[in-house]
Amino acid sequence: MQIDISPTRRALMLGTAQAFTAIALAGPVAATETLPRMTVTRDPNCGCCGNWVEHIKSAGFPVDVIQVDDVLPLKTRLGVPEALMSCHTAEIGGYVIEGHVPAEAVKRLLIERPKAIGIAVPGMPVGSPGMEVSGQTPQPYEIAIFSAGKQHVFARYRGLQQV
């Protein structure tokens, strides 16, 4: 049995296939467009900050980077508690992201939208995004959520894995 496909039907099938392919390829781009733009302020001499920015970008966040010699005035103005300060500070969707916070925790914050100033990974735990050290086991660490005068645990991680 032979199926005869007219030129009009062939063009329709070809057009449908092309449209499907275009939509499939555009899917990942569309997903990144839904994430808000992040602004990261960091010291230009800090390598781990650059590694964290790459982690965030690879998760689909559009990122603007501002390099300054002293990030402390920004941290103070944004209300980051001294005990939670780390090496870089980001702003996204009305929140502050301090330190080596995994991208998945940032996404969770943006979905849940709690009443808070932001989230932070204090210090520079080995194995957190941007602080990976070859041959060393990632340390467990906590992500704190903070607001004026209050903070508590938002999540616990080891490397990029929530625990």
PDB file of C-alpha atoms in Angstrom:
ATOM      1  CA  MET A   1       0.000   0.000   0.000  1.00  0.00           C
ATOM      2  CA  GLN A   2       1.401   3.397  -0.947  1.00  0.00           C
ATOM      3  CA  ILE A   3       0.409   6.597   0.793  1.00  0.00           C
ATOM      4  CA  ASP A   4       0.257   9.611  -1.440  1.00  0.00           C
ATOM      5  CA  ILE A   5       1.189  12.841   0.282  1.00  0.00           C
ATOM      6  CA  SER A   6       0.228  15.928  -1.638  1.00  0.00           C
ATOM      7  CA  PRO A   7       2.617  18.926  -1.768  1.00  0.00           C
ATOM      8  CA  THR A   8       0.251  20.891   0.494  1.00  0.00           C
ATOM      9  CA  ARG A   9       0.064  18.114   3.070  1.00  0.00           C
ATOM     10  CA  ARG A  10       3.854  17.598   2.892  1.00  0.00           C
ATOM     11  CA  ALA A  11       4.416  21.331   3.525  1.00  0.00           C
ATOM     12  CA  LEU A  12       2.034  21.226   6.486  1.00  0.00           C
ATOM     13  CA  MET A  13       3.829  18.235   7.999  1.00  0.00           C
ATOM     14  CA  LEU A  14       7.238  19.822   7.418  1.00  0.00           C
ATOM     15  CA  GLY A  15       6.083  23.114   8.937  1.00  0.00           C
ATOM     16  CA  THR A  16       4.666  21.297  11.972  1.00  0.00           C
ATOM     17  CA  ALA A  17       7.940  19.421  12.466  1.00  0.00           C
ATOM     18  CA  GLN A  18       9.926  22.664  12.188  1.00  0.00           C
ATOM     19  CA  ALA A  19       7.645  24.419  14.665  1.00  0.00           C
ATOM     20  CA  PHE A  20       7.930  21.518  17.126  1.00  0.00           C
ATOM     21  CA  THR A  21      11.732  21.595  16.852  1.00  0.00           C
ATOM     22  CA  ALA A  22      11.829  25.363  17.382  1.00  0.00           C
ATOM     23  CA  ILE A  23       9.642  25.083  20.490  1.00  0.00           C
ATOM     24  CA  ALA A  24      11.720  22.209  21.883  1.00  0.00           C
ATOM     25  CA  LEU A  25      14.956  24.141  21.386  1.00  0.00           C
ATOM     26  CA  ALA A  26      13.495  27.337  22.803  1.00  0.00           C
ATOM     27  CA  GLY A  27      12.314  25.568  25.990  1.00  0.00           C
ATOM     28  CA  PRO A  28      15.550  25.993  27.990  1.00  0.00           C
ATOM     29  CA  VAL A  29      15.870  29.610  26.902  1.00  0.00           C
ATOM     30  CA  ALA A  30      12.316  30.373  27.971  1.00  0.00           C
ATOM     31  CA  ALA A  31      12.979  28.779  31.366  1.00  0.00           C
ATOM     32  CA  THR A  32      15.952  31.049  32.025  1.00  0.00           C
ATOM     33  CA  GLU A  33      13.954  34.102  31.025  1.00  0.00           C
ATOM     34  CA  THR A  34      11.529  33.449  33.886  1.00  0.00           C
ATOM     35  CA  LEU A  35      14.271  33.753  36.501  1.00  0.00           C
ATOM     36  CA  PRO A  36      14.822  37.292  37.738  1.00  0.00           C
ATOM     37  CA  ARG A  37      18.122  39.063  37.152  1.00  0.00           C
ATOM     38  CA  MET A  38      20.623  38.844  40.001  1.00  0.00           C
ATOM     39  CA  THR A  39      23.140  41.544  40.854  1.00  0.00           C
ATOM     40  CA  VAL A  40      26.272  40.255  42.577  1.00  0.00           C
ATOM     41  CA  THR A  41      28.643  42.645  44.322  1.00  0.00           C
ATOM     42  CA  ARG A  42      32.077  41.182  44.944  1.00  0.00           C
ATOM     43  CA  ASP A  43      35.740  41.899  45.457  1.00  0.00           C
ATOM     44  CA  PRO A  44      37.561  41.706  42.096  1.00  0.00           C
ATOM     45  CA  ASN A  45      40.422  39.737  43.697  1.00  0.00           C
ATOM     46  CA  CYS A  46      38.293  36.896  45.076  1.00  0.00           C
ATOM     47  CA  GLY A  47      38.341  33.731  42.943  1.00  0.00           C
ATOM     48  CA  CYS A  48      35.690  31.859  44.882  1.00  0.00           C
ATOM     49  CA  CYS A  49      33.207  34.685  44.205  1.00  0.00           C
ATOM     50  CA  GLY A  50      33.750  34.225  40.480  1.00  0.00           C
ATOM     51  CA  ASN A  51      33.236  30.470  40.864  1.00  0.00           C
ATOM     52  CA  TRP A  52      29.949  31.085  42.713  1.00  0.00           C
ATOM     53  CA  VAL A  53      28.770  33.441  39.967  1.00  0.00           C
ATOM     54  CA  GLU A  54      29.473  30.690  37.412  1.00  0.00           C
ATOM     55  CA  HIS A  55      27.425  28.247  39.540  1.00  0.00           C
ATOM     56  CA  ILE A  56      24.497  30.690  39.581  1.00  0.00           C
ATOM     57  CA  LYS A  57      24.738  31.349  35.839  1.00  0.00           C
ATOM     58  CA  SER A  58      24.832  27.627  35.072  1.00  0.00           C
ATOM     59  CA  ALA A  59      21.554  27.293  37.011  1.00  0.00           C
ATOM     60  CA  GLY A  60      19.966  29.723  34.549  1.00  0.00           C
ATOM     61  CA  PHE A  61      20.066  33.009  36.420  1.00  0.00           C
ATOM     62  CA  PRO A  62      20.930  36.119  34.429  1.00  0.00           C
ATOM     63  CA  VAL A  63      23.657  37.876  36.442  1.00  0.00           C
ATOM     64  CA  ASP A  64      25.175  41.346  36.578  1.00  0.00           C
ATOM     65  CA  VAL A  65      28.461  41.589  38.481  1.00  0.00           C
ATOM     66  CA  ILE A  66      29.672  44.722  40.237  1.00  0.00           C
ATOM     67  CA  GLN A  67      33.261  44.650  41.469  1.00  0.00           C
ATOM     68  CA  VAL A  68      34.211  46.888  44.398  1.00  0.00           C
ATOM     69  CA  ASP A  69      37.163  46.975  46.757  1.00  0.00           C
ATOM     70  CA  ASP A  70      34.932  47.059  49.863  1.00  0.00           C
ATOM     71  CA  VAL A  71      31.599  45.204  49.958  1.00  0.00           C
ATOM     72  CA  LEU A  72      31.008  45.882  53.685  1.00  0.00           C
ATOM     73  CA  PRO A  73      29.066  49.152  53.234  1.00  0.00           C
ATOM     74  CA  LEU A  74      26.593  47.365  50.945  1.00  0.00           C
ATOM     75  CA  LYS A  75      26.168  44.473  53.386  1.00  0.00           C
ATOM     76  CA  THR A  76      25.497  46.934  56.196  1.00  0.00           C
ATOM     77  CA  ARG A  77      23.022  48.978  54.137  1.00  0.00           C
ATOM     78  CA  LEU A  78      21.137  45.800  53.117  1.00  0.00           C
ATOM     79  CA  GLY A  79      20.864  44.546  56.704  1.00  0.00           C
ATOM     80  CA  VAL A  80      23.122  41.489  56.585  1.00  0.00           C
ATOM     81  CA  PRO A  81      23.921  40.525  60.191  1.00  0.00           C
ATOM     82  CA  GLU A  82      27.649  40.547  60.925  1.00  0.00           C
ATOM     83  CA  ALA A  83      27.604  36.879  61.990  1.00  0.00           C
ATOM     84  CA  LEU A  84      26.237  35.887  58.565  1.00  0.00           C
ATOM     85  CA  MET A  85      28.605  37.901  56.387  1.00  0.00           C
ATOM     86  CA  SER A  86      30.666  36.184  53.737  1.00  0.00           C
ATOM     87  CA  CYS A  87      32.706  37.300  50.745  1.00  0.00           C
ATOM     88  CA  HIS A  88      30.052  38.407  48.232  1.00  0.00           C
ATOM     89  CA  THR A  89      26.523  39.784  48.338  1.00  0.00           C
ATOM     90  CA  ALA A  90      23.767  39.358  45.758  1.00  0.00           C
ATOM     91  CA  GLU A  91      20.396  40.992  45.305  1.00  0.00           C
ATOM     92  CA  ILE A  92      17.492  39.286  43.552  1.00  0.00           C
ATOM     93  CA  GLY A  93      13.725  39.626  43.617  1.00  0.00           C
ATOM     94  CA  GLY A  94      13.766  41.883  46.677  1.00  0.00           C
ATOM     95  CA  TYR A  95      16.037  39.536  48.651  1.00  0.00           C
ATOM     96  CA  VAL A  96      19.675  39.507  49.712  1.00  0.00           C
ATOM     97  CA  ILE A  97      21.767  36.403  49.052  1.00  0.00           C
ATOM     98  CA  GLU A  98      24.934  36.381  51.161  1.00  0.00           C
ATOM     99  CA  GLY A  99      27.807  34.026  50.484  1.00  0.00           C
ATOM    100  CA  HIS A 100      27.966  30.594  48.875  1.00  0.00           C
ATOM    101  CA  VAL A 101      24.253  29.779  48.726  1.00  0.00           C
ATOM    102  CA  PRO A 102      23.333  26.969  46.285  1.00  0.00           C
ATOM    103  CA  ALA A 103      21.209  28.052  43.314  1.00  0.00           C
ATOM    104  CA  GLU A 104      18.466  25.597  44.299  1.00  0.00           C
ATOM    105  CA  ALA A 105      18.061  27.372  47.662  1.00  0.00           C
ATOM    106  CA  VAL A 106      17.768  30.721  45.846  1.00  0.00           C
ATOM    107  CA  LYS A 107      15.052  29.250  43.618  1.00  0.00           C
ATOM    108  CA  ARG A 108      13.207  27.922  46.664  1.00  0.00           C
ATOM    109  CA  LEU A 109      13.374  31.370  48.300  1.00  0.00           C
ATOM    110  CA  LEU A 110      11.924  32.988  45.181  1.00  0.00           C
ATOM    111  CA  ILE A 111       9.104  30.429  44.998  1.00  0.00           C
ATOM    112  CA  GLU A 112       8.155  30.515  48.695  1.00  0.00           C
ATOM    113  CA  ARG A 113       8.595  34.325  49.063  1.00  0.00           C
ATOM    114  CA  PRO A 114       8.877  34.387  52.904  1.00  0.00           C
ATOM    115  CA  LYS A 115       8.917  37.662  54.788  1.00  0.00           C
ATOM    116  CA  ALA A 116      12.672  38.059  55.225  1.00  0.00           C
ATOM    117  CA  ILE A 117      15.610  40.178  54.167  1.00  0.00           C
ATOM    118  CA  GLY A 118      17.408  37.204  52.674  1.00  0.00           C
ATOM    119  CA  ILE A 119      19.379  34.016  53.074  1.00  0.00           C
ATOM    120  CA  ALA A 120      23.053  33.446  53.846  1.00  0.00           C
ATOM    121  CA  VAL A 121      25.793  30.879  54.105  1.00  0.00           C
ATOM    122  CA  PRO A 122      28.151  32.403  56.648  1.00  0.00           C
ATOM    123  CA  GLY A 123      31.854  31.934  56.112  1.00  0.00           C
ATOM    124  CA  MET A 124      33.199  29.833  53.287  1.00  0.00           C
ATOM    125  CA  PRO A 125      32.423  26.137  53.910  1.00  0.00           C
ATOM    126  CA  VAL A 126      34.442  23.688  51.812  1.00  0.00           C
ATOM    127  CA  GLY A 127      32.206  22.095  49.204  1.00  0.00           C
ATOM    128  CA  SER A 128      29.640  24.887  49.034  1.00  0.00           C
ATOM    129  CA  PRO A 129      29.169  26.333  45.511  1.00  0.00           C
ATOM    130  CA  GLY A 130      32.366  28.143  44.548  1.00  0.00           C
ATOM    131  CA  MET A 131      34.313  26.552  47.411  1.00  0.00           C
ATOM    132  CA  GLU A 132      34.813  23.087  45.942  1.00  0.00           C
ATOM    133  CA  VAL A 133      38.276  21.698  46.740  1.00  0.00           C
ATOM    134  CA  SER A 134      39.493  18.677  44.802  1.00  0.00           C
ATOM    135  CA  GLY A 135      40.101  15.712  47.089  1.00  0.00           C
ATOM    136  CA  GLN A 136      38.283  17.213  50.084  1.00  0.00           C
ATOM    137  CA  THR A 137      34.926  15.990  51.333  1.00  0.00           C
ATOM    138  CA  PRO A 138      32.302  18.761  51.387  1.00  0.00           C
ATOM    139  CA  GLN A 139      31.499  20.086  54.851  1.00  0.00           C
ATOM    140  CA  PRO A 140      27.913  20.194  56.072  1.00  0.00           C
ATOM    141  CA  TYR A 141      26.622  23.750  56.343  1.00  0.00           C
ATOM    142  CA  GLU A 142      23.444  25.640  57.095  1.00  0.00           C
ATOM    143  CA  ILE A 143      21.693  28.325  55.116  1.00  0.00           C
ATOM    144  CA  ALA A 144      20.237  30.923  57.456  1.00  0.00           C
ATOM    145  CA  ILE A 145      17.173  32.977  56.619  1.00  0.00           C
ATOM    146  CA  PHE A 146      17.252  36.372  58.267  1.00  0.00           C
ATOM    147  CA  SER A 147      15.168  39.464  58.912  1.00  0.00           C
ATOM    148  CA  ALA A 148      15.662  42.402  61.255  1.00  0.00           C
ATOM    149  CA  GLY A 149      16.867  40.908  64.555  1.00  0.00           C
ATOM    150  CA  LYS A 150      15.845  37.341  63.689  1.00  0.00           C
ATOM    151  CA  GLN A 151      17.377  34.379  61.930  1.00  0.00           C
ATOM    152  CA  HIS A 152      16.817  30.640  61.721  1.00  0.00           C
ATOM    153  CA  VAL A 153      17.808  27.671  59.567  1.00  0.00           C
ATOM    154  CA  PHE A 154      16.358  27.772  56.044  1.00  0.00           C
ATOM    155  CA  ALA A 155      18.094  24.592  54.834  1.00  0.00           C
ATOM    156  CA  ARG A 156      21.014  22.256  55.504  1.00  0.00           C
ATOM    157  CA  TYR A 157      23.407  21.182  52.778  1.00  0.00           C
ATOM    158  CA  ARG A 158      26.535  19.136  52.155  1.00  0.00           C
ATOM    159  CA  GLY A 159      28.067  20.348  48.914  1.00  0.00           C
ATOM    160  CA  LEU A 160      25.186  20.848  46.495  1.00  0.00           C
ATOM    161  CA  GLN A 161      22.984  18.252  48.214  1.00  0.00           C
ATOM    162  CA  GLN A 162      20.302  19.265  50.659  1.00  0.00           C
ATOM    163  CA  VAL A 163      20.419  17.058  53.771  1.00  0.00           C
TER     164      VAL A 163
END
